[in-house]
Coordinates of C-alpha atoms and ligand atoms in Angstrom, one line a residue:
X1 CA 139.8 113.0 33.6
X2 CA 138.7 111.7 36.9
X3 CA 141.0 108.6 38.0
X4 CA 138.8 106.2 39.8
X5 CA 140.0 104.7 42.5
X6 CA 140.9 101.2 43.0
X7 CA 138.5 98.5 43.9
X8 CA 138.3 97.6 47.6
X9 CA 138.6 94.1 47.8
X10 CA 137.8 92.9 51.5
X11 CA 138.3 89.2 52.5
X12 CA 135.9 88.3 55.6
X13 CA 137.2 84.6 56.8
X14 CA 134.7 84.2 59.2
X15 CA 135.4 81.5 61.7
X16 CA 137.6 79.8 59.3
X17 CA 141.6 79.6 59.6
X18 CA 144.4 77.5 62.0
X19 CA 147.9 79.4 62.5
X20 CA 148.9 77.5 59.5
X21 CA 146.5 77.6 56.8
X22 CA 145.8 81.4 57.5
X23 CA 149.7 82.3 57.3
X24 CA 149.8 80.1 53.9
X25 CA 146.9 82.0 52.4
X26 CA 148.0 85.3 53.4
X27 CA 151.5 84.8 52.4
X28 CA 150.2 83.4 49.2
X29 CA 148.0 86.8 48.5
X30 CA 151.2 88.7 50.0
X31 CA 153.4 87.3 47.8
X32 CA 150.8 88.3 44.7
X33 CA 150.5 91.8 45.3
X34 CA 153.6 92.4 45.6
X35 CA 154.7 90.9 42.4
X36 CA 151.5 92.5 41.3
X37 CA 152.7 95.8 39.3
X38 CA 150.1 98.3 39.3
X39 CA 148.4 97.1 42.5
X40 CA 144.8 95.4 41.0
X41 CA 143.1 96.6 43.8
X42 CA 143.1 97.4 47.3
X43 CA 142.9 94.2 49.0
X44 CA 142.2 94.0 53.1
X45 CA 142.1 90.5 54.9
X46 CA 139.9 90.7 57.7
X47 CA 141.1 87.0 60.0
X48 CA 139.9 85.9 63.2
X49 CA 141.1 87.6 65.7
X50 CA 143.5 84.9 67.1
X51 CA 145.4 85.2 63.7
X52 CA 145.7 89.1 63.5
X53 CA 149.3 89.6 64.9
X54 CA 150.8 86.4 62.9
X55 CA 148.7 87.7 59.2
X56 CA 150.4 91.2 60.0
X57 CA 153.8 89.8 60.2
X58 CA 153.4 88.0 56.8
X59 CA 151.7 90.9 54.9
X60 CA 154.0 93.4 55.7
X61 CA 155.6 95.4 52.6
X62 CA 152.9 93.7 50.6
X63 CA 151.1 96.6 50.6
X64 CA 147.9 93.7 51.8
X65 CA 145.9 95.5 54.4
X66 CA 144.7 94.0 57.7
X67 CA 141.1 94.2 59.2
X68 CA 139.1 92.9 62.2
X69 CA 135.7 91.2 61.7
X70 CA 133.9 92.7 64.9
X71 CA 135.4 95.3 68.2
X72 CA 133.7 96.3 70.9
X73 CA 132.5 100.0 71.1
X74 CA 134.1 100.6 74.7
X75 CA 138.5 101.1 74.7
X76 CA 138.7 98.4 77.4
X77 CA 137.0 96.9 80.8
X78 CA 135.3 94.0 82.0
X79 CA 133.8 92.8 78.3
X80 CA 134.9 89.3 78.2
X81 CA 135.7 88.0 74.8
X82 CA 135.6 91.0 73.1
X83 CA 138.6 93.2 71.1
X84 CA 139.0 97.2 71.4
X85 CA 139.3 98.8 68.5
X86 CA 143.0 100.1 69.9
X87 CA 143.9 96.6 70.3
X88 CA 143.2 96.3 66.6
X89 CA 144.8 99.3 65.7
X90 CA 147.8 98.2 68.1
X91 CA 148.1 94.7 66.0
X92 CA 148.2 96.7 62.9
X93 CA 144.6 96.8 61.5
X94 CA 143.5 99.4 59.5
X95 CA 140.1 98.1 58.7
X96 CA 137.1 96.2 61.1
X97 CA 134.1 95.1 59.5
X98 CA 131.0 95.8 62.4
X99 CA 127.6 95.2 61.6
X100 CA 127.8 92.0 59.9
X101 CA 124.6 90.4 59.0
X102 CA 125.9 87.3 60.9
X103 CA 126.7 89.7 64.3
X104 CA 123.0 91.8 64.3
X105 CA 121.6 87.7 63.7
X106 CA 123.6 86.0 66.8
X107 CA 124.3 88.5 68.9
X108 CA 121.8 91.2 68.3
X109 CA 123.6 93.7 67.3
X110 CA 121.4 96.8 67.2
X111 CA 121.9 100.3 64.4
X112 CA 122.8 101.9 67.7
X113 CA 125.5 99.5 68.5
X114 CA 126.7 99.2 65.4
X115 CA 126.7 103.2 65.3
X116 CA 128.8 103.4 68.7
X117 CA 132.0 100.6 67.4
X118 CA 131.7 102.6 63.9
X119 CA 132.4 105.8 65.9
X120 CA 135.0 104.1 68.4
X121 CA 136.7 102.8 65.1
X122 CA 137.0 106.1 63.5
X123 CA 138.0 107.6 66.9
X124 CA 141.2 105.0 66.4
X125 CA 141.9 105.7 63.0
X126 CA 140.4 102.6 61.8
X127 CA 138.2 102.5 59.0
X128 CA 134.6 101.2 59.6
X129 CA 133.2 98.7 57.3
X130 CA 129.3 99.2 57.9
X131 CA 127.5 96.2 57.0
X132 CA 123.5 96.7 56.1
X133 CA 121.8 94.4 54.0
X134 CA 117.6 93.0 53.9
X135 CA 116.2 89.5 54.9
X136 CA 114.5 87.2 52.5
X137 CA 111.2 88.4 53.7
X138 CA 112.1 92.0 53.8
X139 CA 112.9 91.6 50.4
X140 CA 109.4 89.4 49.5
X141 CA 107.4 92.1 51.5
X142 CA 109.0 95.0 48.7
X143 CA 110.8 96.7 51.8
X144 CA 114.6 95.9 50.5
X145 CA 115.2 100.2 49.9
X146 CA 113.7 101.1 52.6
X147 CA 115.1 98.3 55.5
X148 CA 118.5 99.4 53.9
X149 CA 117.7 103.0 54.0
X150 CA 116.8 103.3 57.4
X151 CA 120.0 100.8 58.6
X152 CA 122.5 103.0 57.0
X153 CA 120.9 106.3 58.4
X154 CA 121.1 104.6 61.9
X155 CA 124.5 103.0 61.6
X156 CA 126.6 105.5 60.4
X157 CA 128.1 108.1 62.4
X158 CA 126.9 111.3 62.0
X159 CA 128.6 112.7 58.8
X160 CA 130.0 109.8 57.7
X161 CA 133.2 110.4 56.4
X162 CA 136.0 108.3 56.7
X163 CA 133.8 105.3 56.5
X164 CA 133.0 102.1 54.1
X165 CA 129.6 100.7 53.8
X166 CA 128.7 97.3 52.8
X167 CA 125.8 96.1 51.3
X168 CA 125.1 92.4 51.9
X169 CA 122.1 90.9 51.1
X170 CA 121.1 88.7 54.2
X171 CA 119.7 85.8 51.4
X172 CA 122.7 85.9 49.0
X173 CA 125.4 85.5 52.6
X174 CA 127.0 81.8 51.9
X175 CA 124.1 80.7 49.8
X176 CA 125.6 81.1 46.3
X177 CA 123.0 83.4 45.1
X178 CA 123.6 86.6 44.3
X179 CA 121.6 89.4 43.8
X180 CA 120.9 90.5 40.3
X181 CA 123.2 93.4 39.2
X182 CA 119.9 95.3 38.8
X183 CA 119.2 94.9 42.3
X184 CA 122.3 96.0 43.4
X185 CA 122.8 98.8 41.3
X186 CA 119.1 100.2 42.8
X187 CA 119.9 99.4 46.5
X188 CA 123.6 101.1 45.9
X189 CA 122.4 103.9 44.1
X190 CA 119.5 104.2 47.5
X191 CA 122.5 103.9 49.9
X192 CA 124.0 106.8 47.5
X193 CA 121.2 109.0 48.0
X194 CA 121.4 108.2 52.0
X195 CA 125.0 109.0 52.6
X196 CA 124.8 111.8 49.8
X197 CA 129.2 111.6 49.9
X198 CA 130.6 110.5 46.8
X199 CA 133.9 109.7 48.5
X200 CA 132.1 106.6 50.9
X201 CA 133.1 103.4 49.0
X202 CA 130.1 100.8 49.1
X203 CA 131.1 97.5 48.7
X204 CA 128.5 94.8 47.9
X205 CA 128.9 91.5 49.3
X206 CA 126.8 87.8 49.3
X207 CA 129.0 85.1 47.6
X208 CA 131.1 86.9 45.4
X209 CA 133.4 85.0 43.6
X210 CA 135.2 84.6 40.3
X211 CA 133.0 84.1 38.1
X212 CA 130.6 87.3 39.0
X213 CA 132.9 89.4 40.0
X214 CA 133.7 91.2 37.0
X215 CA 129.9 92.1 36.6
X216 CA 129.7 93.3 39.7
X217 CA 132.8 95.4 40.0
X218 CA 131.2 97.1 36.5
X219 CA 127.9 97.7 38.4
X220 CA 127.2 101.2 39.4
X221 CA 127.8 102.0 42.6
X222 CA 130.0 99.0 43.4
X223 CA 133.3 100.2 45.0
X224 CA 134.6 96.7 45.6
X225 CA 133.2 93.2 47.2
X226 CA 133.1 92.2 50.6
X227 CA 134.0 88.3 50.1
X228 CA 133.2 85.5 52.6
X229 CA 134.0 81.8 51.0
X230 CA 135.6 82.9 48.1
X231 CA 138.2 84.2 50.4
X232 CA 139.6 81.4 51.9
X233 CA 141.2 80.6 48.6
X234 CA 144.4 82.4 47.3
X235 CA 143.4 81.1 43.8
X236 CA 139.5 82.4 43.9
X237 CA 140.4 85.0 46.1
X238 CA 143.1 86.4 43.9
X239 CA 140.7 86.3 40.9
X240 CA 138.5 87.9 42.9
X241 CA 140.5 91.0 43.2
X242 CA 142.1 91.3 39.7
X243 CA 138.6 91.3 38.2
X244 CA 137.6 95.0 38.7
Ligands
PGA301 P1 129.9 85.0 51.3 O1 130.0 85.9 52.6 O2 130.8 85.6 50.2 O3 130.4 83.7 51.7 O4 128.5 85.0 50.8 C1 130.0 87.3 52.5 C2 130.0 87.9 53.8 O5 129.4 87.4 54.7 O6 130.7 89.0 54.1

């Protein structure tokens, strides 16, 4: 018998969190696993970066895992505003999300620069989450497969391994429509094909939350969720990651 592994459950808090409410809702999922007996899942929480240090103090020995949501590809300079991925892994990160849909939008984040901080990541013995995901159009003009195809053969390093990828439909991001699990399934089981590694979690995200997680989770493919406003929630979030 093949024991699957457990879900990977990634909380992406955006811009969202004051010292205070982050430490209460991380304390609050803390607190959870670590009553929590097996472990429902492997859950990272992925705050802004002026929050990192103070999360890591309250999730430790909860077994909670800590991630960034962006780093620079470079290990330091003159790159104002921006986090190393050794100053993540130096504030106890294990995890950084790059790529994110809202990152390639705002900032124009290219394949190739996505590519370079997945590679500086690994090179710190962080794990990559590689965001890829379609527009509304993309999706209207029948080019979902192949926009996601090409993003994941460009943004992932060269073999891959050690990696996550996340697919997150540009349309479903904070809009509270989800793809259809037939849609995910096919895009998953075309990132599949791509990455050809059976051991690369992919994680769809594009409001997840309680009440279609369960479905999702049960979708081929689906390794875990990348969650965005159901997140900032112990209650939601929580449900969230006991529903695979
Ligand atoms: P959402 O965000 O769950 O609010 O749709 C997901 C994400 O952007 O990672």
């Amino acid at each position: 018998m093949t024991v699957q592994p457990l879900p990977l459950i990634a909380g992406n808090w955006k811009m969202n969190g004051l010292v205070a409410d982050g430490l209460a809702l991380a304390s609050a999922l803390g607190d959870r696993m670590r009553a929590a007996s097996p472990a429902p899942c492997t859950m990272v929480l992925c705050p802004p970066a002026t929050l990192l240090g103070a999360v890591a103090g309250v999730l430790e020995g909860s077994g909670v895992l800590l991630g960034g949501q962006d780093c620079h590809s470079e290990e330091a300079g003159a790159y104002t505003g921006s986090v190393s991925t050794g100053m993540l892994a130096d504030v106890g990160c294990k995890f950084v999300i790059v790529g994110h849909s809202e990152r390639r939008r705002d900032f124009d984040e290219t394949d190739e620069m996505v590519a370079a901080k997945a590679a500086a990541a690994l090179s710190r013995g962080l794990t990559p989450i590689i965001c890829v995901g379609e527009t509304l159009d993309q999706r209207e003009a029948g080019q979902a497969i192949a926009v996601v195809e090409q993003q994941v053969k460009q943004s992932v390093p060269a073999g891959g391994s050690g990696v996550v990828v996340a697919y997150e439909p540009v349309w479903a991001i904070g809009t509270g429509r989800t793809a259809s699990t037939d849609d995910v399934a096919e895009i998953h089981g075309a990132i599949r094909g791509v990455l050809g590694e059976a051991a690369i979690p992919i994680l769809y995200g594009g409001s997840a939350n309680p009440g279609n997680a369960a479905e999702l989770l049960a979708t081929p493919e689906v390794g875990g969720l990348l969650v965005g406003g159901a997140s900032l929630d112990a209650e939601s979030f929580w449900q969230v990651a006991t529903a695979g």
